[in-house]
Amino acid sequence: MDIIDKNLLMLLQEDTKKTTKELSLKLNLSVTAVYERIKKLEREGVIEKYVALLNRNKIEKGFVVFCHIKLLQHSKDFLTKFESEVVKLDEVLECFHVSGDYDYILKVCVKNMEAYREFMVTKLTNLNHIGSTHSTFMIGQVKNSTAFVL
């Protein structure tokens, strides 16, 4: 990956709706060269997919909770089973297997506290192998970025 690819990726992270013509003008390349570079980056898996980023408040998912999970055991079976179940929960946007006092941290987005309680009671606590949970509620967002600096 050369400096042109890196600049192209930075531009695409800002706005993927830019046309190849707009990108070509910013990069001082032909439209065809930009198109071919994008296709190469897609083939190589550098660009995984294109998505629309939604405003969670406008879709009634503005209540953000970081839920720390401790499993009963750390066996491969327990980890695999928990992971296969948690990925099916629509309210969970992100799940990280972490070191430290807890085994997993989930980012959960729901409408409000009542919706979170319902999620905990009917879905999360019904998953197998959970020993304990600890919830931390977001007060405000200081930084939220999807862009990597290259």
XYZ file of C-alpha atoms in Angstrom:
150
model
C 0.000 0.000 0.000
C 1.546 3.292 -1.079
C 0.840 6.897 -0.039
C -1.808 7.296 -2.751
C -3.705 4.256 -1.422
C -3.499 5.697 2.081
C -4.807 9.085 0.920
C -7.571 7.358 -1.024
C -8.571 5.389 2.081
C -8.618 8.560 4.184
C -10.936 10.223 1.649
C -13.216 7.183 1.522
C -13.415 7.079 5.326
C -14.582 10.707 5.299
C -17.278 10.084 2.688
C -17.735 6.927 0.604
C -20.333 8.640 -1.536
C -17.669 10.694 -3.295
C -17.550 9.762 -6.953
C -14.416 8.380 -8.551
C -14.243 11.658 -10.468
C -14.236 13.690 -7.237
C -11.606 11.373 -5.763
C -9.487 11.553 -8.910
C -9.407 15.363 -8.722
C -8.274 15.285 -5.076
C -5.629 12.619 -5.742
C -4.478 13.975 -9.108
C -5.155 10.607 -10.788
C -7.363 9.450 -13.610
C -10.838 8.164 -12.832
C -9.785 4.727 -14.078
C -6.719 4.677 -11.795
C -8.876 5.550 -8.770
C -11.434 2.896 -9.689
C -8.723 0.239 -10.089
C -7.116 1.172 -6.761
C -10.469 0.905 -4.968
C -11.141 -2.501 -6.550
C -7.642 -3.698 -5.534
C -8.184 -2.543 -1.934
C -11.532 -4.360 -1.882
C -10.018 -7.577 -3.298
C -7.202 -7.469 -0.730
C -9.716 -7.052 2.106
C -8.419 -3.629 3.172
C -11.899 -2.291 2.427
C -14.270 -4.810 3.995
C -17.633 -3.181 3.311
C -19.520 0.083 2.954
C -22.124 1.111 5.523
C -24.417 3.994 6.449
C -23.765 5.368 9.935
C -27.050 6.121 11.684
C -27.826 8.700 14.350
C -28.820 6.434 17.245
C -30.958 9.144 18.878
C -33.108 9.504 15.765
C -33.810 5.760 15.682
C -34.561 5.536 19.415
C -31.343 3.702 20.357
C -29.724 6.588 22.265
C -29.393 4.835 25.641
C -25.880 3.337 25.589
C -24.725 0.791 28.144
C -21.369 -0.910 28.538
C -22.144 -4.260 30.103
C -19.271 -6.188 31.668
C -19.776 -9.953 31.712
C -18.054 -12.537 33.878
C -18.509 -16.165 32.873
C -18.829 -19.035 35.325
C -15.804 -20.794 33.801
C -13.173 -19.989 31.196
C -13.328 -23.248 29.290
C -13.360 -23.171 25.515
C -16.883 -24.632 25.510
C -18.222 -21.838 27.743
C -16.527 -19.131 25.677
C -17.684 -20.571 22.362
C -21.262 -21.040 23.544
C -21.483 -17.525 25.010
C -20.030 -15.943 21.864
C -22.369 -17.851 19.556
C -25.359 -16.677 21.610
C -24.374 -13.042 22.171
C -23.828 -12.314 18.457
C -27.534 -13.053 17.911
C -28.674 -10.231 20.220
C -29.697 -7.211 18.133
C -29.248 -4.798 21.046
C -25.530 -5.680 21.266
C -23.586 -3.577 18.776
C -20.126 -4.636 19.890
C -18.722 -7.461 21.982
C -15.099 -7.658 23.106
C -13.343 -10.558 24.808
C -11.096 -8.775 27.316
C -8.555 -9.408 30.054
C -8.952 -8.256 33.630
C -11.795 -8.611 36.115
C -14.394 -9.362 33.439
C -14.381 -11.655 30.424
C -16.433 -9.600 27.966
C -17.554 -6.037 27.448
C -20.723 -5.457 25.445
C -21.861 -2.181 23.932
C -25.637 -2.213 24.133
C -27.872 0.448 22.525
C -31.557 0.605 23.406
C -34.316 3.217 23.737
C -34.158 3.845 27.497
C -33.621 2.321 30.936
C -36.847 0.329 30.722
C -35.731 -1.198 27.424
C -32.356 -2.070 28.950
C -34.042 -3.747 31.914
C -36.214 -5.751 29.525
C -33.112 -6.736 27.533
C -31.311 -7.850 30.705
C -34.251 -9.803 32.126
C -35.493 -11.500 28.954
C -32.357 -11.930 26.862
C -28.938 -11.395 28.408
C -29.425 -13.186 31.721
C -30.943 -16.128 29.862
C -27.633 -16.819 28.101
C -25.785 -19.844 29.407
C -22.628 -19.603 31.508
C -22.946 -15.974 32.737
C -21.729 -15.673 36.306
C -22.250 -11.941 36.805
C -22.835 -8.664 34.993
C -21.932 -5.054 35.708
C -23.548 -2.212 33.743
C -22.084 1.231 33.108
C -24.327 3.853 31.501
C -23.025 6.455 29.063
C -23.481 10.030 30.312
C -22.063 11.763 27.254
C -20.017 10.967 24.184
C -16.647 12.683 23.915
C -15.354 10.989 20.743
C -16.855 8.579 18.257
C -14.918 7.803 15.123
C -14.889 5.002 12.606
C -11.852 6.337 10.736
C -8.318 4.993 11.097
C -5.441 7.406 10.563
C -3.029 5.852 8.065
